[in-house]
Every structure is written in C-alpha cells, then in structure tokens.
Coordinates of C-alpha atoms in Angstrom, one line a residue:
X535 CA -10.3 16.0 1.4
X536 CA -6.6 16.1 0.5
X537 CA -4.5 15.1 3.5
X538 CA -1.0 16.2 4.3
X539 CA 1.7 13.6 3.5
X540 CA 4.2 13.1 6.3
X541 CA 7.8 13.1 5.2
X542 CA 10.8 11.4 6.5
X543 CA 11.7 12.3 10.0
X544 CA 8.1 12.3 11.3
X545 CA 7.9 9.8 14.3
X546 CA 4.7 8.2 13.0
X547 CA 6.7 6.7 10.1
X548 CA 8.8 4.7 12.5
X549 CA 5.9 3.3 14.6
X550 CA 4.7 -0.2 14.1
X551 CA 1.2 0.3 12.6
X552 CA -1.8 -1.4 14.4
X553 CA -4.5 -3.5 13.1
X554 CA -8.0 -1.9 12.9
X555 CA -11.6 -3.2 13.3
X556 CA -14.6 -2.4 11.2
X557 CA -15.7 0.2 13.8
X558 CA -12.6 2.3 13.3
X559 CA -13.9 5.9 13.5
X560 CA -14.8 7.4 10.1
X561 CA -13.1 4.6 8.2
X562 CA -15.1 5.1 5.0
X563 CA -14.2 8.8 4.9
X564 CA -10.6 8.1 5.7
X565 CA -10.4 5.7 2.7
X566 CA -12.0 8.3 0.5
X567 CA -9.6 10.9 1.6
X568 CA -6.7 8.6 1.1
X569 CA -7.8 8.0 -2.5
X570 CA -8.1 11.7 -3.1
X571 CA -4.6 12.3 -1.5
X572 CA -3.1 9.6 -3.6
X573 CA -4.5 11.0 -6.9
X574 CA -3.4 14.5 -6.0
X575 CA 0.1 13.3 -5.2
X576 CA 0.3 11.3 -8.5
X577 CA 1.4 8.2 -6.5
X578 CA 0.5 4.6 -6.8
X579 CA 0.4 3.6 -3.2
X580 CA -0.4 5.4 0.1
X581 CA -0.2 3.9 3.6
X582 CA -2.0 5.4 6.6
X583 CA 1.3 6.2 8.4
X584 CA 2.1 8.5 5.5
X585 CA -0.9 10.7 6.5
X586 CA -0.1 10.5 10.2
X587 CA -2.1 7.5 11.3
X588 CA -0.2 4.5 12.8
X589 CA -2.7 2.0 11.5
X590 CA -2.6 -0.8 8.9
X591 CA -4.4 0.6 6.0
X592 CA -3.2 1.3 2.5
X593 CA -4.7 2.1 -0.9
X594 CA -3.0 1.0 -4.2
X595 CA -3.8 2.3 -7.7
X596 CA -2.0 0.4 -10.4
X597 CA -4.5 1.5 -13.1
X598 CA -2.2 4.5 -13.7
X599 CA 0.4 2.0 -14.9
X600 CA -1.9 0.1 -17.2
X601 CA -0.6 1.6 -20.5
X602 CA 2.7 -0.2 -19.8
X603 CA 1.3 -3.0 -17.6
X604 CA -2.1 -3.8 -19.1
X605 CA -2.7 -6.5 -16.5
X606 CA -3.4 -3.8 -14.0
X607 CA -6.1 -2.1 -16.0
X608 CA -8.8 -1.0 -13.4
X609 CA -6.7 -2.2 -10.4
X610 CA -7.6 0.0 -7.4
X611 CA -7.5 -1.9 -4.1
X612 CA -7.9 -1.1 -0.4
X613 CA -5.8 -3.2 1.9
X614 CA -6.9 -3.3 5.6
X615 CA -4.6 -4.9 8.2
X616 CA -2.1 -6.2 5.5
X617 CA 0.6 -8.5 6.8
X618 CA 3.5 -9.9 4.7
X619 CA 3.7 -13.5 6.0
X620 CA 6.7 -14.6 4.0
X621 CA 8.4 -13.8 0.7
X622 CA 10.1 -15.9 -1.9
X623 CA 13.8 -15.0 -1.7
X624 CA 14.7 -17.1 -4.8
X625 CA 13.5 -14.5 -7.2
X626 CA 14.2 -10.7 -6.7
X627 CA 14.1 -7.7 -9.0
X628 CA 15.9 -4.4 -8.8
X629 CA 14.0 -1.4 -9.9
X630 CA 14.1 2.3 -9.3
X631 CA 11.4 3.5 -6.8
X632 CA 10.2 6.7 -5.2
X633 CA 8.2 7.2 -2.1
X634 CA 5.7 10.0 -1.3
X635 CA 7.3 10.4 2.2
X636 CA 10.8 10.8 0.6
X637 CA 10.0 13.5 -2.0
X638 CA 12.4 13.8 -4.9
X639 CA 14.4 10.7 -4.0
X640 CA 14.5 7.8 -6.4
X641 CA 16.8 4.8 -5.9
X642 CA 17.2 1.3 -7.1
X643 CA 15.7 -1.1 -4.6
X644 CA 15.9 -4.9 -4.6
X645 CA 12.6 -6.7 -3.7
X646 CA 11.2 -10.1 -4.0
X647 CA 8.9 -10.6 -7.0
X648 CA 6.6 -12.9 -4.9
X649 CA 5.2 -12.3 -1.4
X650 CA 2.6 -14.1 0.8
X651 CA 0.2 -11.6 2.2
X652 CA -2.9 -11.6 4.4
X653 CA -5.3 -8.7 4.5
X654 CA -8.9 -7.6 4.8
X655 CA -10.7 -5.8 2.0
X656 CA -13.1 -2.8 2.5
X657 CA -15.9 -5.2 3.7
X658 CA -13.5 -6.9 6.1
X659 CA -13.4 -10.0 4.0
X660 CA -10.2 -11.9 4.8
X661 CA -7.7 -12.7 2.0
X662 CA -4.6 -14.9 2.1
X663 CA -2.7 -14.9 -1.2
X664 CA 0.7 -15.1 -2.8
X665 CA 1.1 -11.8 -4.7
X666 CA 3.4 -11.5 -7.7
X667 CA 4.9 -8.9 -10.0
X668 CA 4.6 -5.2 -9.6
X669 CA 1.9 -5.4 -6.9
X670 CA 4.3 -7.4 -4.8
X671 CA 6.8 -4.5 -5.2
X672 CA 4.3 -1.9 -4.2
X673 CA 3.0 -3.9 -1.2

C-alpha cells in the first residue's frame, strides 16, 4: 500500500524517533508498504517519520543509482534502530540533495563522507560499521 508522505511542518518530523523491537505491530507489512511508497515517490531513502511513525526504521534503495554508481547495484537495505555513533569530520562532501518531506526543494548540503552506524537488519541482527560514500550521505 502506498502511504502518504508527511511534509515539512508535520509535528512527527520533529519528534525523536524511538527504537522498536521485533514484536512491533505489523512490522513486515510496514516495511513492504515503505518499499512501495519509496518506489512510487522515486526516492532513494524513506524513514518512518516521513510516513507519520516516530520510530527508527528506514529503507534505502541505491540500486536506482547503479548506472552512475555501479558499486550500489542491487543495494536495497532495511535499517531498524539505526544510530549514527560518530562521524569523521576530516572529510566532507558538498552535494545537492532533495528530501521527500521537502518537495521541490534541492540545496547543496555538506555531509561527512564516513560515518559510524549501529543498526539491526530485518532479522534483528545487529550491525556496527563505518559506512562510506553515498550511503553515508543518505543515512
């Protein structure tokens, strides 16, 4: 099911999202709906607050960029309870970005090219990694 995307001004976008557990209600269906919503919106990332849920859940599809960034061929990932632990301030990159919750606005944003992230995958397997490149920008 395609879900409505909340745009700037909605209170849920300002809330601190909460971690979830494997028994979160209808989690599998929510993830499926988020993938469908992301595809319909032609975005590359969608976080649960953008569909009105103040939880730490996001889906990222970088496969759509694989023509220009072949290293992301087939990359589609669910991130549950993601937390950016730290980032490497020694190397940043400025690039134009858009956001599904800020339609029609694109601005140059400076972001670190390397971040340390903890998250769970769809099976609630824990991951602790330094993420680099375009994925770091999206996360």
